Coordinates of C-alpha atoms and ligand atoms in Angstrom, one line a residue:
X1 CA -146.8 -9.9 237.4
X2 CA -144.2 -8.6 235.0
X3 CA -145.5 -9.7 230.8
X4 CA -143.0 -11.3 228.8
X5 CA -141.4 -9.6 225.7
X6 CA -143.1 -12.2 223.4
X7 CA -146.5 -11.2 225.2
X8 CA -145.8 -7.4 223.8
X9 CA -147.9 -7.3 220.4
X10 CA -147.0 -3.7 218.9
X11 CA -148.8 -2.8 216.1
X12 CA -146.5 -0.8 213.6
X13 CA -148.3 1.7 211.6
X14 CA -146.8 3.5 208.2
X15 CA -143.7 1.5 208.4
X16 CA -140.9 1.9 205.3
X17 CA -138.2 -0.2 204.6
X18 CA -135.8 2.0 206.4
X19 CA -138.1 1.7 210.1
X20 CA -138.6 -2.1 209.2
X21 CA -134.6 -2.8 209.2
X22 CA -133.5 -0.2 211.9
X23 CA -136.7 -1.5 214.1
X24 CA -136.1 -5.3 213.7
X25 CA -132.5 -4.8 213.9
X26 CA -133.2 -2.7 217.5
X27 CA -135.5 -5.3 218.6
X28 CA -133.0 -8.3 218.7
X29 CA -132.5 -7.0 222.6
X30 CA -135.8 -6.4 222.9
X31 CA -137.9 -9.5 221.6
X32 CA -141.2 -7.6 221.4
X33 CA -143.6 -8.8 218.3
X34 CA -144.0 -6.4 216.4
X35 CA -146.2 -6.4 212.9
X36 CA -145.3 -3.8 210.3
X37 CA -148.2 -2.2 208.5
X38 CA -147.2 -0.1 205.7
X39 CA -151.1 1.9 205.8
X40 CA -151.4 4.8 208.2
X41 CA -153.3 5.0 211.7
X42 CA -156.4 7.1 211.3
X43 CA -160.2 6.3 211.7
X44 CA -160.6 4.3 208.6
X45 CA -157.6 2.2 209.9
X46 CA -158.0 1.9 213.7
X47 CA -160.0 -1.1 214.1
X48 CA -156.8 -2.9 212.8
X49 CA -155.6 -2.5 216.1
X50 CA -157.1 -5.1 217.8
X51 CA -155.5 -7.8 219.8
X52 CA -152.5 -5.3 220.2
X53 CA -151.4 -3.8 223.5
X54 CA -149.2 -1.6 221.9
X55 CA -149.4 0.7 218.4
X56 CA -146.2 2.4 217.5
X57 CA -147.3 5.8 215.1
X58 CA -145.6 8.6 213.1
X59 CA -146.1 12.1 212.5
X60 CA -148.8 11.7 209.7
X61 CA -150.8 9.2 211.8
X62 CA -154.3 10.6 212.4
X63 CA -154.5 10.1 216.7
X64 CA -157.2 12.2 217.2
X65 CA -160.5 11.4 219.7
X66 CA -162.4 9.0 217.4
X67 CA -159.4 6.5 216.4
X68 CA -158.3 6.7 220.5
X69 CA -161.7 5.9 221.2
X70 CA -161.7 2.6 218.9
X71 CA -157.6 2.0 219.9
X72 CA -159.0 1.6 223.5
X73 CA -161.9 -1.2 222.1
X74 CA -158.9 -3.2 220.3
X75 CA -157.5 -3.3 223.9
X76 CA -154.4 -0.8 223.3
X77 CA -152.7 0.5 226.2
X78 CA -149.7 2.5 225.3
X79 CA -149.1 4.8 222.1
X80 CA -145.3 4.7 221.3
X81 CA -144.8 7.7 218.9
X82 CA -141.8 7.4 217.0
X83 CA -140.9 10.9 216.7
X84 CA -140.6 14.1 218.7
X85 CA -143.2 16.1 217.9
X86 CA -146.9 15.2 219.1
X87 CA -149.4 18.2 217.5
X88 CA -151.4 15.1 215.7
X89 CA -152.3 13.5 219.2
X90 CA -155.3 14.3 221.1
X91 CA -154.2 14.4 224.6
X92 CA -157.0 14.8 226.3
X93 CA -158.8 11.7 224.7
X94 CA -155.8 9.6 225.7
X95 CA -155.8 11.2 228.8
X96 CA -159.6 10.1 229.3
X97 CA -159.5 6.7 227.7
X98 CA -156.6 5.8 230.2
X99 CA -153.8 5.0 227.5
X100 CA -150.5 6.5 227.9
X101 CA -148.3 8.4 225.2
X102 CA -144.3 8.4 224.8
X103 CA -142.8 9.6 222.1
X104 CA -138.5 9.7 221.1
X105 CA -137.8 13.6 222.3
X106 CA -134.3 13.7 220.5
X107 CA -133.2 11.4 218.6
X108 CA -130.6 13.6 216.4
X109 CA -131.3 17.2 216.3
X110 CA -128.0 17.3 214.7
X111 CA -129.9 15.1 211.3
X112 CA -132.3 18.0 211.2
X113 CA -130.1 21.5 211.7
X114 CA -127.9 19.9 209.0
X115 CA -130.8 19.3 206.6
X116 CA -132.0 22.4 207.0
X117 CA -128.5 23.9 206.3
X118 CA -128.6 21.6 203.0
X119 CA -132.0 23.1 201.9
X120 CA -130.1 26.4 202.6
X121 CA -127.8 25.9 200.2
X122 CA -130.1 24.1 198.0
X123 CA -132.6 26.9 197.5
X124 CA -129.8 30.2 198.0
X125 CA -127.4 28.1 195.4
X126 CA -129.7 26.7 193.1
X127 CA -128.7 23.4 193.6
X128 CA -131.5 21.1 192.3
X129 CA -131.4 23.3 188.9
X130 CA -127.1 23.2 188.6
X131 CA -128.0 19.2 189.5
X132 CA -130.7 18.4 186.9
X133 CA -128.9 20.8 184.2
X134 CA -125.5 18.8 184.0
X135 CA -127.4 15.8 184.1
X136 CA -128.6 16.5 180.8
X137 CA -125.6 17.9 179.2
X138 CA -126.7 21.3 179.8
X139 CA -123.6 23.3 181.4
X140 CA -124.7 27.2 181.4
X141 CA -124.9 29.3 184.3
X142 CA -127.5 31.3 183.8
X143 CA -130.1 32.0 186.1
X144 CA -127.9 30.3 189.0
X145 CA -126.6 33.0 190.7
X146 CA -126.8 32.7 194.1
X147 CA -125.4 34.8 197.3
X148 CA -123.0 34.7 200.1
X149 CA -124.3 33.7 202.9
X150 CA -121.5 35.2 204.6
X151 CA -122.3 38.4 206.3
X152 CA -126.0 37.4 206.2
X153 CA -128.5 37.9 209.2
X154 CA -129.7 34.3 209.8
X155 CA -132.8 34.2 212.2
X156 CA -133.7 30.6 214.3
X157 CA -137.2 30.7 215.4
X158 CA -137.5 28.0 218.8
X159 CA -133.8 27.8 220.2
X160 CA -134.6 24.6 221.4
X161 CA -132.5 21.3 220.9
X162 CA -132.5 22.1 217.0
X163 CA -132.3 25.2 216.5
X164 CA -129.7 25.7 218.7
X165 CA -127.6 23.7 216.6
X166 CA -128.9 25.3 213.6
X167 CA -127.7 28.7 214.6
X168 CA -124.3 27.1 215.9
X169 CA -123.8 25.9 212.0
X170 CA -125.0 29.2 210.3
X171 CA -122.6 31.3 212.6
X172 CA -119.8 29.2 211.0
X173 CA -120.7 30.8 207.4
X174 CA -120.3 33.9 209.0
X175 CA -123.8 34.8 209.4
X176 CA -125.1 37.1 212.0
X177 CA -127.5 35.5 214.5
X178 CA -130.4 36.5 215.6
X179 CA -133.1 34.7 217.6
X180 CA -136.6 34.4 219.1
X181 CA -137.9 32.3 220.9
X182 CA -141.1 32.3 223.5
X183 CA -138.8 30.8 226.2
X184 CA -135.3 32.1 225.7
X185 CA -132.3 31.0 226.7
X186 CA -130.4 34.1 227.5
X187 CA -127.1 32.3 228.6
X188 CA -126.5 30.4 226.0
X189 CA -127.2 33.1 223.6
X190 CA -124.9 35.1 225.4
X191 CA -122.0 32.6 225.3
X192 CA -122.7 32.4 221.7
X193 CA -122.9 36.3 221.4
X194 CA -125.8 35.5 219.3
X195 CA -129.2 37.7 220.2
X196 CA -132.6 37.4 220.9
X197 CA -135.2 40.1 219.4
X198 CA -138.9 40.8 219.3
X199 CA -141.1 38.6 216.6
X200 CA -141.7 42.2 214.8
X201 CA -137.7 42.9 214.5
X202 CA -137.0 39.5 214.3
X203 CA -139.5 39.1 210.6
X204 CA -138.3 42.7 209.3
X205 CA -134.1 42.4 209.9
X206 CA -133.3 38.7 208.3
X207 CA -132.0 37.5 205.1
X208 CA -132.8 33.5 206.1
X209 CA -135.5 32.5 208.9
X210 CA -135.2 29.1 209.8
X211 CA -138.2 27.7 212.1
X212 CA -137.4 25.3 214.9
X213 CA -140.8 25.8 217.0
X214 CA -143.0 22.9 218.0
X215 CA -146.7 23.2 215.9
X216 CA -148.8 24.4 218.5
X217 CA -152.3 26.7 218.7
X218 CA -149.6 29.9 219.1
X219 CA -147.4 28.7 216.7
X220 CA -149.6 28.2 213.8
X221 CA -149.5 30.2 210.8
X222 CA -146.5 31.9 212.5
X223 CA -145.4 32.8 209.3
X224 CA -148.5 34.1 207.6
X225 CA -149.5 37.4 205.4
X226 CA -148.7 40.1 207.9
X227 CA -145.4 38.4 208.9
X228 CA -144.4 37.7 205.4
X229 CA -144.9 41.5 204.3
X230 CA -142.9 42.5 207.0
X231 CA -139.8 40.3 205.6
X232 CA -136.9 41.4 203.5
X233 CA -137.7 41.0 199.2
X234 CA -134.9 38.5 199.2
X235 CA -135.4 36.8 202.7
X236 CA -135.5 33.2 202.2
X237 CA -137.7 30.7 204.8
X238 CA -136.6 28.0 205.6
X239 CA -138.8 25.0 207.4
X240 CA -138.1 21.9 208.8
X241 CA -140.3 22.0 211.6
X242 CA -143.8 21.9 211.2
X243 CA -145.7 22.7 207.7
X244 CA -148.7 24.6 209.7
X245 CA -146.3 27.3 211.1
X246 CA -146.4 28.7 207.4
X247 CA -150.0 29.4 205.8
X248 CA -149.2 27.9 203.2
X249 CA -151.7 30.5 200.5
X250 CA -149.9 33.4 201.8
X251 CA -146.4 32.2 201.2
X252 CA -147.5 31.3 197.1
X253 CA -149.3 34.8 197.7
X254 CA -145.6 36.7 198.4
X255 CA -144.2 34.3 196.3
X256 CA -146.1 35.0 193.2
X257 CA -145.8 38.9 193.9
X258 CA -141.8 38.4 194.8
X259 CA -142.1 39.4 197.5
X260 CA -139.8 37.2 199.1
X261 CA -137.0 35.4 198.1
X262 CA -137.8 31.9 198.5
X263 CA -138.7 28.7 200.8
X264 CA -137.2 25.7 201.2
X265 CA -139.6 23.3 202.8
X266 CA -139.2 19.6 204.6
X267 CA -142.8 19.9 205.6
X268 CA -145.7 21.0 204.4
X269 CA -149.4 21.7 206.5
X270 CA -151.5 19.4 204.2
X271 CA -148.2 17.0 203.7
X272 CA -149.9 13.7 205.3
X273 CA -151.7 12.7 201.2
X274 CA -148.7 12.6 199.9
X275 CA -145.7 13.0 201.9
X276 CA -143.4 9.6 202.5
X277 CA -145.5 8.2 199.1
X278 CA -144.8 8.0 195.8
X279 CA -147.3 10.3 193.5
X280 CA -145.0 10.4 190.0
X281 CA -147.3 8.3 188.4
X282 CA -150.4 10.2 189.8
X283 CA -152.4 13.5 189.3
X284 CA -151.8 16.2 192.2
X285 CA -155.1 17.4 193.0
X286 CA -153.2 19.4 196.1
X287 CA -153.6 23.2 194.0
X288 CA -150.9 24.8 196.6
X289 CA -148.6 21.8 197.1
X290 CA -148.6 21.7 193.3
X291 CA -148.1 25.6 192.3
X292 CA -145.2 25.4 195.4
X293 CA -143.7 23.1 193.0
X294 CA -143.5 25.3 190.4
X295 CA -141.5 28.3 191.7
X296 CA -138.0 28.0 190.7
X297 CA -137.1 29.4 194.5
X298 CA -138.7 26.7 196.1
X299 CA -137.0 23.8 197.0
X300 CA -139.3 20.6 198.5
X301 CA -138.3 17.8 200.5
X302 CA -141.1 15.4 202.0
X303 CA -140.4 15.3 205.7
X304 CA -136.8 14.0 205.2
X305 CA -134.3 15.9 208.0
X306 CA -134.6 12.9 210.5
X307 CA -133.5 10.2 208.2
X308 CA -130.3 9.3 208.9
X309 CA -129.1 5.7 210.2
X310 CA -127.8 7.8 213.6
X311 CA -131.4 9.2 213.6
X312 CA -133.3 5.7 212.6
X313 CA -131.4 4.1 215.3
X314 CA -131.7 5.9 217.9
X315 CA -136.0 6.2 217.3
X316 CA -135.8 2.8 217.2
X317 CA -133.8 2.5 220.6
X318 CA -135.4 4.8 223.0
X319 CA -139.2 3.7 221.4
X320 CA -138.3 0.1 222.0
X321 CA -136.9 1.5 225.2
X322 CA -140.4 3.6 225.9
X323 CA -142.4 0.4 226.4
X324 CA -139.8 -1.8 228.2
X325 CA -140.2 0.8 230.8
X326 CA -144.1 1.3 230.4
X327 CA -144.1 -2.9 230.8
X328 CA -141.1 -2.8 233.8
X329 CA -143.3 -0.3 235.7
X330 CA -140.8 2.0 235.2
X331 CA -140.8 6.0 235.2
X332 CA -142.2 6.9 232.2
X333 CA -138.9 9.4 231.1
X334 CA -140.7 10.0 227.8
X335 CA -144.3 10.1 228.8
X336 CA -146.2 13.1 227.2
X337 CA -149.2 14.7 228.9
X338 CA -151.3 17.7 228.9
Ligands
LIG401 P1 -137.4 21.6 221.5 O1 -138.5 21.3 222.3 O2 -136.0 21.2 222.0 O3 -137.3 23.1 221.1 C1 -138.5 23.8 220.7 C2 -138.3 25.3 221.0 O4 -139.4 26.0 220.6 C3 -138.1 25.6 222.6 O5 -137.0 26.4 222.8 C4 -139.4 26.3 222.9 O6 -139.3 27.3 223.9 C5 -139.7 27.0 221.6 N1 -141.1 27.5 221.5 C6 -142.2 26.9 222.0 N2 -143.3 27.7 221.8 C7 -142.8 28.8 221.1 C8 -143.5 29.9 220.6 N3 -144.8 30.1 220.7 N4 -142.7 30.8 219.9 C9 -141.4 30.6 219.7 N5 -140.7 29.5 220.2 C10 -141.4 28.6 220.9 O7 -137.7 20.9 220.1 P2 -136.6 20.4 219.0 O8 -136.2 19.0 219.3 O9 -135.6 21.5 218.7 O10 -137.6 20.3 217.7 C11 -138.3 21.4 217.2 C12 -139.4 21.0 216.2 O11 -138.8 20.4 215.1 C13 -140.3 19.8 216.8 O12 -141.4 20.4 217.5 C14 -140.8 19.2 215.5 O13 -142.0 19.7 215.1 C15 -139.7 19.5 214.5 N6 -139.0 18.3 214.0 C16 -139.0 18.0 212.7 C17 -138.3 16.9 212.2 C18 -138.2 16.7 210.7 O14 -137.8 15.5 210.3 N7 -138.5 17.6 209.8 C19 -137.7 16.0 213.1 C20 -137.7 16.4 214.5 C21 -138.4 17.5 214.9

């Protein structure tokens, strides 16, 4: 017997004001009840859960073993993450307690490359200081200068759906593009004439790495103390993918030596305290994320490169979409399993 939209209770978890109106807006085809909950999913949090069939969760939702284990007593039966990325499930849990994951595998790729371009600019330009120095009447120069990035060897770590596009917009500064990836797609890069090199290479020969990788046990700390001593003195890291590729102590380490040139971050590895909430009127007690703050080549933004209303639409679309075809008996298209 097929269950009728209104019988779809989907509990919302960490929603902002920007998920509420592209989510309620999505749902006038849709007709599911959904309540928004602006507090996070984690083990604290869980039990909140019951009487819904459905919870829909974000990337600093805690979905480990315990909170599946209590999602599954509230009666939960499908996890609808709104995002691509699904390091902060534990599949096999899921897996055990018989609920099913989706998740939204693009919804822009484009609203991250060209973030990460902006934070390119941002951090090689020295935007945020020009910006908050004419602000307050202050009109001097010095201490701005940037570089061209024209001529520059740009390096994409994961060529996938992102970073693809990523190198596609740094070759149009003129950059020279090089790429690794663990899977690589030779014909594309050759189309492209761009080129794939070994990690070694790939950390000692570029002026901007850009990381595009999913967070997985391989992946993290990618970019760690060996890897950073291997870079250029003015190479400049750039990461909008996951905050654990970078160890976070060895970047401030090479950062407080100069021995790099500087990061631009849109995520951070202990980001899910503070990250989407406002802190101005609070005390930091994260030491790293607050010396990261202090470095005048490091440039912060909290976990921003999806937001855009092509981006919040889409998400809103294909999750709503996700459990119309978990509750149709459909193929699962977005299903993610271990
Ligand atoms: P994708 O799945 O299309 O591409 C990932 C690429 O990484 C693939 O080419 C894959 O072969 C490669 N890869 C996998 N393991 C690797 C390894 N060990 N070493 C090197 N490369 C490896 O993913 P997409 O859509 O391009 O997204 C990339 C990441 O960006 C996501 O996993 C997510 O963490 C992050 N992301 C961040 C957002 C933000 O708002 N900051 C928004 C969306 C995604």
């Amino acid at each position: 017997m097929q269950i009728k939209p209104e019988q779809v209770n989907i509990a919302f978890y960490d929603a902002k004001t920007y998920d509420r109106d592209a989510f309620t807006e999505a749902n006038r085809s849709f007709l599911y009840n959904i309540d928004f909950f602006d507090f996070h999913l984690n083990a604290k949090t869980a039990f909140s859960a019951k009487g819904y069939k459905v919870v829909c969760a974000f990337v600093n939702d805690v979905i480990n073993g315990a909170v599946i284990k209590t999602l599954k007593e509230c009666g939960v039966e499908l996890i609808a993450m709104r995002c691509a990325g699904y390091n902060n499930v534990d599949l096999n849990a899921a897996k055990e307690a018989g609920i099913k994951i989706v998740r939204v595998p693009a919804y822009s790729p484009h609203s991250v490359a060209e973030h990460a371009v902006g934070l390119l600019m941002a951090v090689t330009r020295r935007l945020p200081q020009a910006y908050l120095r004419t602000k307050t009447g202050n009109f001097t120069l010095d201490g701005l200068t940037g570089r061209d990035l024209f001529g520059l060897t740009a390096g994409i770590l994961g060529t996938g759906k992102i970073g693809r596009i990523m190198a596609e917009l740094l070759a149009g500064f003129g950059m020279n593009i090089v790429l690794y990836d663990a899977y690589p797609d030779k014909k594309w890069a050759e189309e492209k004439k761009f080129k794939y090199v070994p990690l070694e290479e790939f950390f000692k020969i570029c002026d901007v790495i850009s990381l595009h990788c999913p967070l997985t046990e391989t992946t993290k700390h990618i970019v760690n103390k060996q890897s950073l001593a291997l870079m250029k003195k003015d190479a400049v890291i750039i990461n909008t993918g996951r905050g654990a590729l970078i160890d976070t102590h060895a970047l401030v380490q090479a950062l407080k030596r100069q021995e790099i040139g500087g990061a631009a971050l849109d995520v951070y590895e202990e980001e899910s305290q503070y990250f989407f909430t406002d802190w101005s009127a609070n005390v930091i007690r994260d030491d790293v994320l607050a010396r990261l703050l202090t470095f005048p080549n490091v440039f912060i933004t909290s976990h921003q490169a999806f937001l855009t209303t092509n981006a919040l639409s889409n998400i809103a679309d294909v999750t709503l979409g996700n459990i119309r075809d978990f509750y149709s008996g459909n193929k699962l298209e977005n299903e993610v399993s271990n």
